[in-house]
Amino acid sequence: MSEFNLIAKYFTRACANTDLGVGDDAALIQISTGHQLAISADMLVADTHFLSNCPAYFVGWKSLAVNISDMAAMGATPKWATLAIALPNIEEAWLSEFSRGFFACADAFGVSLIGGDTTRGPLNISVQIMGEVPLGKALRRDGAKAGDEIWISGTLGDAALGLAQLQNKLEESALSTSEKQSCIDALQAPQPRVALGIALRNIANSAIDVSDGLLADLGHILEHSKLGANLYWEHIPHVNLSEKLDLAKLQSLTLAGGDDYELCFTAPASKHDAILAIVKNLNLKLTHIGVTTKEVSQLNVYDKKHQLIELKSKGYDHFD
Ligand code: ADP
Ligand code: MG
């Protein structure tokens, strides 16, 4: 199969919101008046971002989902993506499943694949995502104010537990059969919080998606906004395994595990009720987990007895 047949068979679909899609030297798009273009890229490398035995469908889903998550974090509506892929060889069964997972995610979030590049090399998947946000309405890391409430969507630590499970790093009895499956699903098929990001446009002061762990990612908001924060462990939503899993391990997976793709955001207390209304409208769990402070770079997590929780690692860093 030639490169061009491969692109035609696996990566060419009708594109919405696009003047010219796959097939020419460049794609052509128009952005809506009164909007800014939001652009981000994320690369997935085998055995760093996904296990090399991960089903190709989920590699496809996740490579787009993690990019869409960055649009969600900005309060942008994702619209277009490009895909640059290096493949060691052409394995049609793998490509067909990869493409099915990629387009399932694209369809779920209204994204068009408008171009890319295909080459031979060690398996590497680079996606660029583009979206739109009304002028001046983007959610940024530098907008938090002292005294903001800190919120998190969904639950944290599921994906890290799923990874630990697949790597045989958990005791056999740590997770029930259904917990195993839901944690592996969280790892392999993350659900970007696009509707939440859009709903927060006029509500949140700052937002970030949690890809490297809550403490690391909230740390970016604090750094950019020149603030500190107090978090309360008993309010942080996590899979309830405390009886079967050592507490220190559970805390580390929840606070510093990666790959959650939940949104962490801050908003003034005056928006508390508006946020509870989003919970109802989107049928999505949102939890108030702490507050920002004026103590620059001080990120404290307190346990039930108001003792500080100390963690060895705050999150994932590729160069640590
Ligand atoms: P060029 O040589 O001009 O860069 P290519 O031959 O690399 O163009 O690509 C041909 C067309 O196929 C282009 O429109 C490009 O955007 C698209 N394309 C290539 N690889 C992919 C891919 N993996 N997914 C989507 N579109 C792709
Ligand atoms: Mg060209």
PDB file of C-alpha atoms in Angstrom, residues 166-287:
ATOM      1  CA  LEU A 166      -1.970  -2.846  33.678  1.00  0.00           C
ATOM      2  CA  GLN A 167       1.648  -2.705  34.867  1.00  0.00           C
ATOM      3  CA  ASN A 168       0.903  -5.257  37.625  1.00  0.00           C
ATOM      4  CA  LYS A 169       1.919  -2.744  40.273  1.00  0.00           C
ATOM      5  CA  LEU A 170      -1.205  -3.284  42.411  1.00  0.00           C
ATOM      6  CA  GLU A 171      -2.027  -6.159  44.707  1.00  0.00           C
ATOM      7  CA  GLU A 172      -4.466  -8.561  43.075  1.00  0.00           C
ATOM      8  CA  SER A 173      -7.239  -7.615  45.523  1.00  0.00           C
ATOM      9  CA  ALA A 174      -6.731  -3.835  45.363  1.00  0.00           C
ATOM     10  CA  LEU A 175      -9.482  -3.303  42.771  1.00  0.00           C
ATOM     11  CA  SER A 176     -12.750  -5.138  42.172  1.00  0.00           C
ATOM     12  CA  THR A 177     -13.404  -6.416  38.636  1.00  0.00           C
ATOM     13  CA  SER A 178     -15.634  -3.439  37.793  1.00  0.00           C
ATOM     14  CA  GLU A 179     -13.187  -0.934  39.334  1.00  0.00           C
ATOM     15  CA  LYS A 180     -10.385  -2.469  37.246  1.00  0.00           C
ATOM     16  CA  GLN A 181     -12.416  -1.925  34.078  1.00  0.00           C
ATOM     17  CA  SER A 182     -13.481   1.621  34.897  1.00  0.00           C
ATOM     18  CA  CYS A 183      -9.909   2.626  35.797  1.00  0.00           C
ATOM     19  CA  ILE A 184      -8.539   1.113  32.575  1.00  0.00           C
ATOM     20  CA  ASP A 185     -11.307   2.924  30.629  1.00  0.00           C
ATOM     21  CA  ALA A 186     -10.303   6.199  32.297  1.00  0.00           C
ATOM     22  CA  LEU A 187      -6.707   5.616  31.183  1.00  0.00           C
ATOM     23  CA  GLN A 188      -7.419   4.498  27.623  1.00  0.00           C
ATOM     24  CA  ALA A 189     -10.531   6.486  26.705  1.00  0.00           C
ATOM     25  CA  PRO A 190     -10.395   9.853  28.510  1.00  0.00           C
ATOM     26  CA  GLN A 191     -13.464  12.098  28.101  1.00  0.00           C
ATOM     27  CA  PRO A 192     -12.406  15.697  27.502  1.00  0.00           C
ATOM     28  CA  ARG A 193     -14.625  18.175  29.386  1.00  0.00           C
ATOM     29  CA  VAL A 194     -15.506  20.403  26.432  1.00  0.00           C
ATOM     30  CA  ALA A 195     -19.052  21.272  27.508  1.00  0.00           C
ATOM     31  CA  LEU A 196     -17.743  22.232  30.949  1.00  0.00           C
ATOM     32  CA  GLY A 197     -15.043  24.509  29.520  1.00  0.00           C
ATOM     33  CA  ILE A 198     -17.655  26.310  27.410  1.00  0.00           C
ATOM     34  CA  ALA A 199     -20.057  26.617  30.368  1.00  0.00           C
ATOM     35  CA  LEU A 200     -17.264  28.171  32.461  1.00  0.00           C
ATOM     36  CA  ARG A 201     -16.482  31.005  29.984  1.00  0.00           C
ATOM     37  CA  ASN A 202     -18.260  33.661  32.026  1.00  0.00           C
ATOM     38  CA  ILE A 203     -17.779  31.990  35.400  1.00  0.00           C
ATOM     39  CA  ALA A 204     -14.222  30.755  36.009  1.00  0.00           C
ATOM     40  CA  ASN A 205     -11.227  33.030  36.569  1.00  0.00           C
ATOM     41  CA  SER A 206      -8.729  30.351  35.507  1.00  0.00           C
ATOM     42  CA  ALA A 207      -8.648  26.737  34.323  1.00  0.00           C
ATOM     43  CA  ILE A 208      -6.288  23.920  33.376  1.00  0.00           C
ATOM     44  CA  ASP A 209      -6.775  20.303  32.372  1.00  0.00           C
ATOM     45  CA  VAL A 210      -5.181  17.769  34.687  1.00  0.00           C
ATOM     46  CA  SER A 211      -2.781  15.744  32.566  1.00  0.00           C
ATOM     47  CA  ASP A 212       0.304  15.531  34.801  1.00  0.00           C
ATOM     48  CA  GLY A 213      -1.407  15.308  38.195  1.00  0.00           C
ATOM     49  CA  LEU A 214      -3.519  17.754  40.225  1.00  0.00           C
ATOM     50  CA  LEU A 215      -0.692  19.280  42.269  1.00  0.00           C
ATOM     51  CA  ALA A 216       1.533  19.815  39.235  1.00  0.00           C
ATOM     52  CA  ASP A 217      -1.236  21.296  37.106  1.00  0.00           C
ATOM     53  CA  LEU A 218      -2.857  23.434  39.799  1.00  0.00           C
ATOM     54  CA  GLY A 219       0.743  24.514  40.495  1.00  0.00           C
ATOM     55  CA  HIS A 220       0.833  26.022  36.972  1.00  0.00           C
ATOM     56  CA  ILE A 221      -2.267  28.127  37.697  1.00  0.00           C
ATOM     57  CA  LEU A 222      -0.715  29.301  40.977  1.00  0.00           C
ATOM     58  CA  GLU A 223       2.577  30.149  39.319  1.00  0.00           C
ATOM     59  CA  HIS A 224       0.962  32.084  36.458  1.00  0.00           C
ATOM     60  CA  SER A 225      -1.479  33.846  38.794  1.00  0.00           C
ATOM     61  CA  LYS A 226       1.141  34.431  41.543  1.00  0.00           C
ATOM     62  CA  LEU A 227      -0.922  32.758  44.259  1.00  0.00           C
ATOM     63  CA  GLY A 228      -0.892  29.830  46.690  1.00  0.00           C
ATOM     64  CA  ALA A 229      -3.622  27.354  47.632  1.00  0.00           C
ATOM     65  CA  ASN A 230      -5.001  25.216  50.418  1.00  0.00           C
ATOM     66  CA  LEU A 231      -6.612  21.910  49.434  1.00  0.00           C
ATOM     67  CA  TYR A 232      -8.545  19.532  51.683  1.00  0.00           C
ATOM     68  CA  TRP A 233      -7.927  15.803  51.121  1.00  0.00           C
ATOM     69  CA  GLU A 234     -11.317  14.721  52.407  1.00  0.00           C
ATOM     70  CA  HIS A 235     -13.016  16.809  49.692  1.00  0.00           C
ATOM     71  CA  ILE A 236     -10.913  15.561  46.788  1.00  0.00           C
ATOM     72  CA  PRO A 237     -12.972  13.057  44.792  1.00  0.00           C
ATOM     73  CA  HIS A 238     -11.224   9.727  44.201  1.00  0.00           C
ATOM     74  CA  VAL A 239     -12.146   6.096  43.718  1.00  0.00           C
ATOM     75  CA  ASN A 240     -13.111   4.951  47.184  1.00  0.00           C
ATOM     76  CA  LEU A 241     -10.583   2.201  47.862  1.00  0.00           C
ATOM     77  CA  SER A 242      -9.156   3.335  51.154  1.00  0.00           C
ATOM     78  CA  GLU A 243      -9.727  -0.013  52.839  1.00  0.00           C
ATOM     79  CA  LYS A 244      -7.901  -2.027  50.197  1.00  0.00           C
ATOM     80  CA  LEU A 245      -5.186   0.356  49.135  1.00  0.00           C
ATOM     81  CA  ASP A 246      -2.583   1.899  51.383  1.00  0.00           C
ATOM     82  CA  LEU A 247      -3.618   5.535  52.138  1.00  0.00           C
ATOM     83  CA  ALA A 248      -0.251   7.044  51.129  1.00  0.00           C
ATOM     84  CA  LYS A 249      -0.455   5.282  47.764  1.00  0.00           C
ATOM     85  CA  LEU A 250      -4.037   6.386  47.219  1.00  0.00           C
ATOM     86  CA  GLN A 251      -3.078   9.985  48.045  1.00  0.00           C
ATOM     87  CA  SER A 252      -0.144   9.907  45.688  1.00  0.00           C
ATOM     88  CA  LEU A 253      -2.195   8.442  42.783  1.00  0.00           C
ATOM     89  CA  THR A 254      -5.009  10.948  43.386  1.00  0.00           C
ATOM     90  CA  LEU A 255      -2.926  14.083  43.900  1.00  0.00           C
ATOM     91  CA  ALA A 256       0.009  13.391  41.599  1.00  0.00           C
ATOM     92  CA  GLY A 257      -1.150  10.645  39.189  1.00  0.00           C
ATOM     93  CA  GLY A 258      -1.389  11.688  35.562  1.00  0.00           C
ATOM     94  CA  ASP A 259      -3.783  11.277  32.641  1.00  0.00           C
ATOM     95  CA  ASP A 260      -7.019  12.318  34.367  1.00  0.00           C
ATOM     96  CA  TYR A 261      -8.012  14.991  31.806  1.00  0.00           C
ATOM     97  CA  GLU A 262     -10.434  16.501  34.301  1.00  0.00           C
ATOM     98  CA  LEU A 263     -10.657  20.297  34.504  1.00  0.00           C
ATOM     99  CA  CYS A 264      -9.326  22.103  37.560  1.00  0.00           C
ATOM    100  CA  PHE A 265     -10.645  25.672  37.721  1.00  0.00           C
ATOM    101  CA  THR A 266     -10.958  28.594  40.089  1.00  0.00           C
ATOM    102  CA  ALA A 267     -13.909  30.931  40.468  1.00  0.00           C
ATOM    103  CA  PRO A 268     -15.025  33.576  42.957  1.00  0.00           C
ATOM    104  CA  ALA A 269     -17.329  32.352  45.745  1.00  0.00           C
ATOM    105  CA  SER A 270     -20.072  34.517  44.203  1.00  0.00           C
ATOM    106  CA  LYS A 271     -20.196  31.988  41.324  1.00  0.00           C
ATOM    107  CA  HIS A 272     -20.717  28.967  43.617  1.00  0.00           C
ATOM    108  CA  ASP A 273     -24.416  28.599  42.775  1.00  0.00           C
ATOM    109  CA  ALA A 274     -23.806  29.110  39.049  1.00  0.00           C
ATOM    110  CA  ILE A 275     -21.321  26.223  39.227  1.00  0.00           C
ATOM    111  CA  LEU A 276     -23.850  24.016  41.031  1.00  0.00           C
ATOM    112  CA  ALA A 277     -26.263  24.804  38.180  1.00  0.00           C
ATOM    113  CA  ILE A 278     -23.652  23.491  35.694  1.00  0.00           C
ATOM    114  CA  VAL A 279     -23.505  20.238  37.684  1.00  0.00           C
ATOM    115  CA  LYS A 280     -27.232  19.829  37.035  1.00  0.00           C
ATOM    116  CA  ASN A 281     -27.224  20.969  33.403  1.00  0.00           C
ATOM    117  CA  LEU A 282     -24.279  18.826  32.337  1.00  0.00           C
ATOM    118  CA  ASN A 283     -24.944  15.973  34.768  1.00  0.00           C
ATOM    119  CA  LEU A 284     -21.261  16.169  35.687  1.00  0.00           C
ATOM    120  CA  LYS A 285     -19.700  15.941  39.116  1.00  0.00           C
ATOM    121  CA  LEU A 286     -17.907  19.159  40.165  1.00  0.00           C
ATOM    122  CA  THR A 287     -16.307  19.356  43.589  1.00  0.00           C
TER     123      THR A 287
END
